[in-house]
Amino acid sequence: MATMVETPPPPPPPPPPNPNSLAPPTPAAEPPSPQGPWLWPRRPTIRLTSEFDSDSSIFFHKISCKFLDSLAKLKLSFHNNNDGEIFDPQLGFISKHLSLHYDLQNHNALIKGCFDVGSRLHFNAFHDVKAQQGEVAMVADLADPGYKFELSSVVPAAGFPKATLKFPLGEISLEEKEEEEVKKTLSINGILQDQILNGVFSAQFKDDDLKLRYLYKDEQMSFIPSISLPSNAISFAFKRRFGPSDKLSYWYNLDSNYWSTVYKHTVGKEYKFKAGYDSEVRLGWASLWVGDEEGTAKSAPMKMKVQFMLQVPQDDVHSSALMFRVKKRWDV
C-alpha cells in the first residue's frame, strides 16, 4: 500500500510595509541621460551694454562674452545716431597675454602682447599695423620691494631707449629729445614725494618746468597749495567734509583769478547730487547720478546708470540746457 506524502502549505505572504517605519524606500533607477557620458559645455553669457548721450544724440553699444573658462573675451562695439547709421565699429579679442583690436571701418589693427620671463622680468609690446609703428618695453623688478627699472623704445627705433627708475618716493625718467633745428639732447623727467609734517610734499619736473605741491589732509579737511616754475603760477584747492555724505571743494588760481567750486551730496553709493560753478567759462551746473558715478552698470540697481545735468550760462540764462545720459546692461 503506497504511502501518502503531504505537501507542506505555502509560506505566508510578507506583511505590508509599516507606514510609520523610518526605513527610506528604495529609489528608482534614473533613466540614462540623453547626452550619454559626454557633458556639453554651458553657453557663455553674452553681455550687452548700451549707452545714450542726449547732448550728442549718439548711441554706443558693446557686446561681449567670455569663453574658454573666462581665459579670453570677444568684444564688438559700435556707435549709431538717430538715423540708424552705424559708425566706428570695433572688434576685439582680449586675453591675458594677447589683445587684438580691429577697426572694421578703417581696416586697421592694434596688437598688444605681454609675457614674463621668471617672476621679475616682464615684456610688453604694442603695434599699430596701419601706421607701421609700435613700442616695446622691458620691466625688471629689482631685489628691494618697490623698485622697478624699465626700458622702452618706439618701433622702428629713432634713438636711445627711454629709461625709467621707479622707487617708493617717486620715479625718474631719462630719454632722448629731438626738436626742430636743435640737436638731440637728453631730457630728465620725474616726480619725487615725501612725508613732511602732517602732509605730503611732491616735486614734478618735466623739461624746463617744475611744479611744487603740498597736500595736507585729515578726516574733515584738505588743503593743497601749488606753484609752477618758472611761470610762478600759484593756485590752491580747499576741500571740506561736513559729514559722511556732504563735501565742498574750492579751487582758486591766483595767476588768472579764475575759481570754481563744487558741492557734493551722496545717499549711499547709488545716488549722488553735485552742483558747481566755473568762473572761467562762466557756467553754473547741477548733476544727479542714479548708480555709482565711478562704477560700472553691473553694480548699479537694475544694472542701469542714469545722469541728469542742468547747465546754466551766466551770460545767457535763457540758453540753459538739460541733458541726460543712460547706460544699461543686459546679461543674456
GROMACS .gro file of C-alpha atoms in nm:
model
  332
    1MET     CA    1   0.000   0.000   0.000
    2ALA     CA    2   0.151   0.330  -0.112
    3THR     CA    3   0.233   0.590   0.149
    4MET     CA    4   0.067   0.931   0.101
    5VAL     CA    5   0.315   1.225   0.135
    6GLU     CA    6   0.151   1.550   0.237
    7THR     CA    7   0.270   1.868   0.063
    8PRO     CA    8   0.360   2.146   0.310
    9PRO     CA    9   0.146   2.455   0.284
   10PRO     CA   10   0.297   2.762   0.103
   11PRO     CA   11   0.467   3.028   0.319
   12PRO     CA   12   0.252   3.321   0.424
   13PRO     CA   13   0.284   3.640   0.219
   14PRO     CA   14   0.513   3.912   0.358
   15PRO     CA   15   0.345   4.170   0.579
   16PRO     CA   16   0.258   4.506   0.424
   17PRO     CA   17   0.508   4.788   0.486
   18ASN     CA   18   0.458   4.981   0.804
   19PRO     CA   19   0.379   5.344   0.723
   20ASN     CA   20   0.549   5.453   1.045
   21SER     CA   21   0.876   5.280   0.955
   22LEU     CA   22   1.183   5.507   0.925
   23ALA     CA   23   1.350   5.299   0.656
   24PRO     CA   24   1.353   5.504   0.330
   25PRO     CA   25   1.205   5.345   0.021
   26THR     CA   26   1.445   5.214  -0.239
   27PRO     CA   27   1.494   5.489  -0.502
   28ALA     CA   28   1.403   5.410  -0.857
   29ALA     CA   29   1.684   5.388  -1.105
   30GLU     CA   30   1.734   5.713  -1.300
   31PRO     CA   31   1.688   5.688  -1.673
   32PRO     CA   32   2.007   5.722  -1.875
   33SER     CA   33   2.100   6.075  -1.980
   34PRO     CA   34   2.017   6.151  -2.341
   35GLN     CA   35   2.367   6.303  -2.373
   36GLY     CA   36   2.537   5.981  -2.271
   37PRO     CA   37   2.870   6.010  -2.093
   38TRP     CA   38   2.955   6.343  -2.263
   39LEU     CA   39   2.877   6.670  -2.083
   40TRP     CA   40   2.812   6.959  -2.318
   41PRO     CA   41   2.972   7.290  -2.210
   42ARG     CA   42   2.740   7.565  -2.099
   43ARG     CA   43   2.681   7.853  -2.337
   44PRO     CA   44   2.885   8.157  -2.229
   45THR     CA   45   2.691   8.455  -2.101
   46ILE     CA   46   2.654   8.737  -2.353
   47ARG     CA   47   2.672   9.088  -2.211
   48LEU     CA   48   2.507   9.375  -2.397
   49THR     CA   49   2.570   9.733  -2.281
   50SER     CA   50   2.401  10.034  -2.441
   51GLU     CA   51   2.466  10.399  -2.362
   52PHE     CA   52   2.291  10.713  -2.487
   53ASP     CA   53   2.407  11.074  -2.456
   54SER     CA   54   2.137  11.334  -2.522
   55ASP     CA   55   2.397  11.607  -2.585
   56SER     CA   56   2.535  11.433  -2.894
   57SER     CA   57   2.228  11.213  -2.965
   58ILE     CA   58   2.465  10.922  -3.014
   59PHE     CA   59   2.414  10.563  -2.903
   60PHE     CA   60   2.707  10.344  -2.802
   61HIS     CA   61   2.668   9.966  -2.792
   62LYS     CA   62   2.905   9.696  -2.670
   63ILE     CA   63   2.853   9.320  -2.698
   64SER     CA   64   3.097   9.089  -2.522
   65CYS     CA   65   3.127   8.732  -2.398
   66LYS     CA   66   3.392   8.529  -2.220
   67PHE     CA   67   3.486   8.180  -2.334
   68LEU     CA   68   3.746   7.910  -2.266
   69ASP     CA   69   3.660   7.926  -1.894
   70SER     CA   70   3.699   8.306  -1.896
   71LEU     CA   71   4.052   8.287  -2.035
   72ALA     CA   72   3.958   8.514  -2.326
   73LYS     CA   73   3.692   8.766  -2.418
   74LEU     CA   74   3.541   8.863  -2.752
   75LYS     CA   75   3.402   9.216  -2.782
   76LEU     CA   76   3.213   9.406  -3.053
   77SER     CA   77   3.136   9.779  -3.016
   78PHE     CA   78   2.986  10.044  -3.243
   79HIS     CA   79   2.806  10.381  -3.244
   80ASN     CA   80   2.485  10.481  -3.415
   81ASN     CA   81   2.284  10.801  -3.446
   82ASN     CA   82   1.912  10.876  -3.465
   83ASP     CA   83   1.908  10.797  -3.838
   84GLY     CA   84   2.028  10.444  -3.773
   85GLU     CA   85   2.372  10.499  -3.928
   86ILE     CA   86   2.639  10.274  -3.775
   87PHE     CA   87   2.995  10.403  -3.748
   88ASP     CA   88   3.322  10.330  -3.570
   89PRO     CA   89   3.271   9.952  -3.540
   90GLN     CA   90   3.544   9.779  -3.337
   91LEU     CA   91   3.610   9.407  -3.293
   92GLY     CA   92   3.830   9.295  -3.006
   93PHE     CA   93   3.989   8.977  -2.878
   94ILE     CA   94   4.125   9.013  -2.525
   95SER     CA   95   4.324   8.762  -2.321
   96LYS     CA   96   4.587   8.775  -2.050
   97HIS     CA   97   4.888   8.778  -2.283
   98LEU     CA   98   4.746   8.891  -2.618
   99SER     CA   99   4.491   9.154  -2.722
  100LEU     CA  100   4.377   9.237  -3.074
  101HIS     CA  101   4.155   9.536  -3.162
  102TYR     CA  102   4.041   9.563  -3.523
  103ASP     CA  103   3.882   9.875  -3.672
  104LEU     CA  104   3.628   9.748  -3.925
  105GLN     CA  105   3.580  10.094  -4.076
  106ASN     CA  106   3.944  10.196  -4.121
  107HIS     CA  107   4.073   9.838  -4.171
  108ASN     CA  108   4.338   9.879  -3.904
  109ALA     CA  109   4.451   9.654  -3.621
  110LEU     CA  110   4.612   9.733  -3.287
  111ILE     CA  111   4.802   9.443  -3.131
  112LYS     CA  112   4.916   9.426  -2.768
  113GLY     CA  113   5.113   9.143  -2.612
  114CYS     CA  114   5.295   9.069  -2.290
  115PHE     CA  115   5.484   8.781  -2.134
  116ASP     CA  116   5.701   8.715  -1.830
  117VAL     CA  117   6.047   8.565  -1.800
  118GLY     CA  118   6.062   8.433  -1.449
  119SER     CA  119   5.897   8.629  -1.172
  120ARG     CA  120   6.087   8.958  -1.208
  121LEU     CA  121   6.122   9.026  -1.580
  122HIS     CA  122   5.821   9.143  -1.785
  123PHE     CA  123   5.795   9.230  -2.155
  124ASN     CA  124   5.523   9.441  -2.319
  125ALA     CA  125   5.472   9.521  -2.687
  126PHE     CA  126   5.229   9.734  -2.889
  127HIS     CA  127   5.196   9.758  -3.268
  128ASP     CA  128   4.979   9.969  -3.499
  129VAL     CA  129   4.950   9.772  -3.824
  130LYS     CA  130   4.836  10.058  -4.048
  131ALA     CA  131   5.085  10.313  -3.915
  132GLN     CA  132   5.362  10.053  -3.900
  133GLN     CA  133   5.463  10.187  -3.560
  134GLY     CA  134   5.476  10.040  -3.215
  135GLU     CA  135   5.653  10.025  -2.883
  136VAL     CA  136   5.834   9.760  -2.682
  137ALA     CA  137   5.916   9.773  -2.313
  138MET     CA  138   6.102   9.565  -2.057
  139VAL     CA  139   6.026   9.599  -1.685
  140ALA     CA  140   6.252   9.445  -1.421
  141ASP     CA  141   6.152   9.411  -1.057
  142LEU     CA  142   6.464   9.482  -0.855
  143ALA     CA  143   6.561   9.300  -0.540
  144ASP     CA  144   6.425   9.563  -0.299
  145PRO     CA  145   6.045   9.588  -0.285
  146GLY     CA  146   5.902   9.895  -0.459
  147TYR     CA  147   6.194   9.935  -0.701
  148LYS     CA  148   6.149   9.881  -1.076
  149PHE     CA  149   6.362   9.955  -1.380
  150GLU     CA  150   6.201  10.000  -1.721
  151LEU     CA  151   6.345  10.031  -2.072
  152SER     CA  152   6.109  10.130  -2.354
  153SER     CA  153   6.158  10.220  -2.717
  154VAL     CA  154   5.943  10.308  -3.016
  155VAL     CA  155   5.948  10.080  -3.322
  156PRO     CA  156   6.113  10.150  -3.559
  157ALA     CA  157   6.377  10.283  -3.321
  158ALA     CA  158   6.467  10.651  -3.359
  159GLY     CA  159   6.732  10.679  -3.089
  160PHE     CA  160   6.824  10.556  -2.747
  161PRO     CA  161   6.551  10.384  -2.542
  162LYS     CA  162   6.376  10.561  -2.257
  163ALA     CA  163   6.497  10.453  -1.914
  164THR     CA  164   6.278  10.486  -1.604
  165LEU     CA  165   6.362  10.404  -1.245
  166LYS     CA  166   6.066  10.372  -1.006
  167PHE     CA  167   6.116  10.372  -0.631
  168PRO     CA  168   5.895  10.427  -0.323
  169LEU     CA  169   5.947  10.806  -0.324
  170GLY     CA  170   5.873  10.859  -0.695
  171GLU     CA  171   6.029  10.794  -1.034
  172ILE     CA  172   6.290  10.943  -1.269
  173SER     CA  173   6.298  10.907  -1.649
  174LEU     CA  174   6.582  10.973  -1.890
  175GLU     CA  175   6.504  10.996  -2.262
  176GLU     CA  176   6.641  11.142  -2.580
  177LYS     CA  177   6.460  11.453  -2.703
  178GLU     CA  178   6.468  11.595  -3.055
  179GLU     CA  179   6.333  11.935  -3.156
  180GLU     CA  180   6.340  12.129  -3.482
  181GLU     CA  181   6.678  12.287  -3.559
  182VAL     CA  182   6.813  12.151  -3.231
  183LYS     CA  183   7.043  11.857  -3.185
  184LYS     CA  184   6.926  11.559  -2.987
  185THR     CA  185   6.954  11.613  -2.615
  186LEU     CA  186   6.883  11.410  -2.305
  187SER     CA  187   6.573  11.508  -2.109
  188ILE     CA  188   6.519  11.423  -1.742
  189ASN     CA  189   6.160  11.395  -1.615
  190GLY     CA  190   6.027  11.265  -1.288
  191ILE     CA  191   5.836  11.311  -0.969
  192LEU     CA  192   5.956  11.299  -0.609
  193GLN     CA  193   5.737  11.296  -0.300
  194ASP     CA  194   5.787  11.256   0.072
  195GLN     CA  195   5.604  11.297   0.402
  196ILE     CA  196   5.664  11.638   0.559
  197LEU     CA  197   5.493  11.738   0.883
  198ASN     CA  198   5.131  11.622   0.852
  199GLY     CA  199   5.117  11.623   0.471
  200VAL     CA  200   5.284  11.503   0.151
  201PHE     CA  201   5.521  11.726  -0.048
  202SER     CA  202   5.578  11.646  -0.417
  203ALA     CA  203   5.800  11.793  -0.687
  204GLN     CA  204   5.723  11.717  -1.052
  205PHE     CA  205   5.974  11.824  -1.313
  206LYS     CA  206   5.949  11.793  -1.692
  207ASP     CA  207   6.191  11.955  -1.932
  208ASP     CA  208   6.231  12.312  -1.800
  209ASP     CA  209   5.916  12.319  -1.585
  210LEU     CA  210   5.893  12.243  -1.216
  211LYS     CA  211   5.570  12.207  -1.016
  212LEU     CA  212   5.580  12.204  -0.637
  213ARG     CA  213   5.275  12.078  -0.449
  214TYR     CA  214   5.186  12.018  -0.085
  215LEU     CA  215   4.889  11.814   0.035
  216TYR     CA  216   4.756  11.837   0.387
  217LYS     CA  217   4.462  11.609   0.464
  218ASP     CA  218   4.278  11.494   0.773
  219GLU     CA  219   3.937  11.341   0.830
  220GLN     CA  220   3.748  11.666   0.762
  221MET     CA  221   3.968  11.897   0.556
  222SER     CA  222   4.219  11.900   0.270
  223PHE     CA  223   4.440  12.194   0.171
  224ILE     CA  224   4.651  12.176  -0.147
  225PRO     CA  225   4.870  12.476  -0.245
  226SER     CA  226   5.090  12.450  -0.556
  227ILE     CA  227   5.330  12.666  -0.758
  228SER     CA  228   5.469  12.620  -1.110
  229LEU     CA  229   5.817  12.744  -1.204
  230PRO     CA  230   5.943  12.943  -1.386
  231SER     CA  231   5.594  13.087  -1.462
  232ASN     CA  232   5.529  13.150  -1.089
  233ALA     CA  233   5.166  13.039  -1.133
  234ILE     CA  234   5.017  12.984  -0.787
  235SER     CA  235   4.696  12.800  -0.711
  236PHE     CA  236   4.536  12.623  -0.419
  237ALA     CA  237   4.250  12.385  -0.352
  238PHE     CA  238   4.041  12.359  -0.036
  239LYS     CA  239   3.810  12.068   0.044
  240ARG     CA  240   3.585  12.046   0.349
  241ARG     CA  241   3.379  11.745   0.453
  242PHE     CA  242   3.069  11.820   0.663
  243GLY     CA  243   2.980  11.456   0.728
  244PRO     CA  244   2.988  11.119   0.561
  245SER     CA  245   2.763  11.240   0.277
  246ASP     CA  246   2.841  11.612   0.224
  247LYS     CA  247   3.157  11.767   0.079
  248LEU     CA  248   3.252  12.114  -0.053
  249SER     CA  249   3.550  12.176  -0.283
  250TYR     CA  250   3.700  12.508  -0.393
  251TRP     CA  251   3.981  12.585  -0.641
  252TYR     CA  252   4.144  12.925  -0.699
  253ASN     CA  253   4.416  13.028  -0.945
  254LEU     CA  254   4.598  13.343  -0.830
  255ASP     CA  255   4.762  13.391  -1.168
  256SER     CA  256   4.433  13.423  -1.364
  257ASN     CA  257   4.184  13.490  -1.082
  258TYR     CA  258   3.971  13.201  -1.209
  259TRP     CA  259   3.793  12.994  -0.948
  260SER     CA  260   3.549  12.706  -0.930
  261THR     CA  261   3.352  12.529  -0.661
  262VAL     CA  262   3.161  12.201  -0.631
  263TYR     CA  263   2.919  12.079  -0.364
  264LYS     CA  264   2.852  11.704  -0.343
  265HIS     CA  265   2.585  11.512  -0.151
  266THR     CA  266   2.561  11.133  -0.160
  267VAL     CA  267   2.299  10.884  -0.045
  268GLY     CA  268   2.479  10.551  -0.012
  269LYS     CA  269   2.669  10.452  -0.324
  270GLU     CA  270   2.377  10.465  -0.563
  271TYR     CA  271   2.267  10.830  -0.551
  272LYS     CA  272   2.482  11.141  -0.586
  273PHE     CA  273   2.395  11.509  -0.631
  274LYS     CA  274   2.657  11.763  -0.741
  275ALA     CA  275   2.632  12.135  -0.809
  276GLY     CA  276   2.902  12.383  -0.901
  277TYR     CA  277   3.021  12.695  -1.079
  278ASP     CA  278   3.323  12.766  -1.305
  279SER     CA  279   3.423  13.130  -1.343
  280GLU     CA  280   3.650  13.066  -1.645
  281VAL     CA  281   3.358  12.955  -1.866
  282ARG     CA  282   3.100  13.148  -1.655
  283LEU     CA  283   2.881  12.842  -1.619
  284GLY     CA  284   2.674  12.701  -1.334
  285TRP     CA  285   2.563  12.342  -1.335
  286ALA     CA  286   2.390  12.070  -1.134
  287SER     CA  287   2.410  11.694  -1.181
  288LEU     CA  288   2.219  11.397  -1.039
  289TRP     CA  289   2.355  11.042  -1.062
  290VAL     CA  290   2.146  10.728  -1.014
  291GLY     CA  291   2.402  10.449  -0.985
  292ASP     CA  292   2.766  10.472  -0.879
  293GLU     CA  293   2.927  10.752  -1.084
  294GLU     CA  294   3.266  10.582  -1.098
  295GLY     CA  295   3.137  10.222  -1.100
  296THR     CA  296   3.006  10.003  -1.378
  297ALA     CA  297   2.647   9.934  -1.477
  298LYS     CA  298   2.686   9.580  -1.341
  299SER     CA  299   2.682   9.701  -0.979
  300ALA     CA  300   2.401   9.958  -1.028
  301PRO     CA  301   2.035   9.890  -0.946
  302MET     CA  302   1.871   9.703  -1.236
  303LYS     CA  303   2.217   9.724  -1.398
  304MET     CA  304   2.139  10.077  -1.516
  305LYS     CA  305   2.305  10.415  -1.456
  306VAL     CA  306   2.135  10.748  -1.525
  307GLN     CA  307   2.277  11.101  -1.511
  308PHE     CA  308   2.082  11.425  -1.541
  309MET     CA  309   2.271  11.753  -1.584
  310LEU     CA  310   2.149  12.112  -1.597
  311GLN     CA  311   2.384  12.378  -1.739
  312VAL     CA  312   2.307  12.748  -1.687
  313PRO     CA  313   2.535  13.002  -1.865
  314GLN     CA  314   2.579  13.316  -1.657
  315ASP     CA  315   2.560  13.548  -1.959
  316ASP     CA  316   2.254  13.386  -2.117
  317VAL     CA  317   2.024  13.213  -1.871
  318HIS     CA  318   1.763  13.152  -2.141
  319SER     CA  319   2.002  12.913  -2.322
  320SER     CA  320   2.013  12.675  -2.027
  321ALA     CA  321   2.020  12.309  -2.128
  322LEU     CA  322   1.904  11.991  -1.958
  323MET     CA  323   2.096  11.683  -2.066
  324PHE     CA  324   2.095  11.320  -1.963
  325ARG     CA  325   2.294  11.002  -2.012
  326VAL     CA  326   2.166  10.647  -1.973
  327LYS     CA  327   2.373  10.329  -1.952
  328LYS     CA  328   2.207   9.987  -1.934
  329ARG     CA  329   2.347   9.634  -1.928
  330TRP     CA  330   2.176   9.307  -2.015
  331ASP     CA  331   2.310   8.956  -1.947
  332VAL     CA  332   2.170   8.702  -2.193
   0.00000   0.00000   0.00000
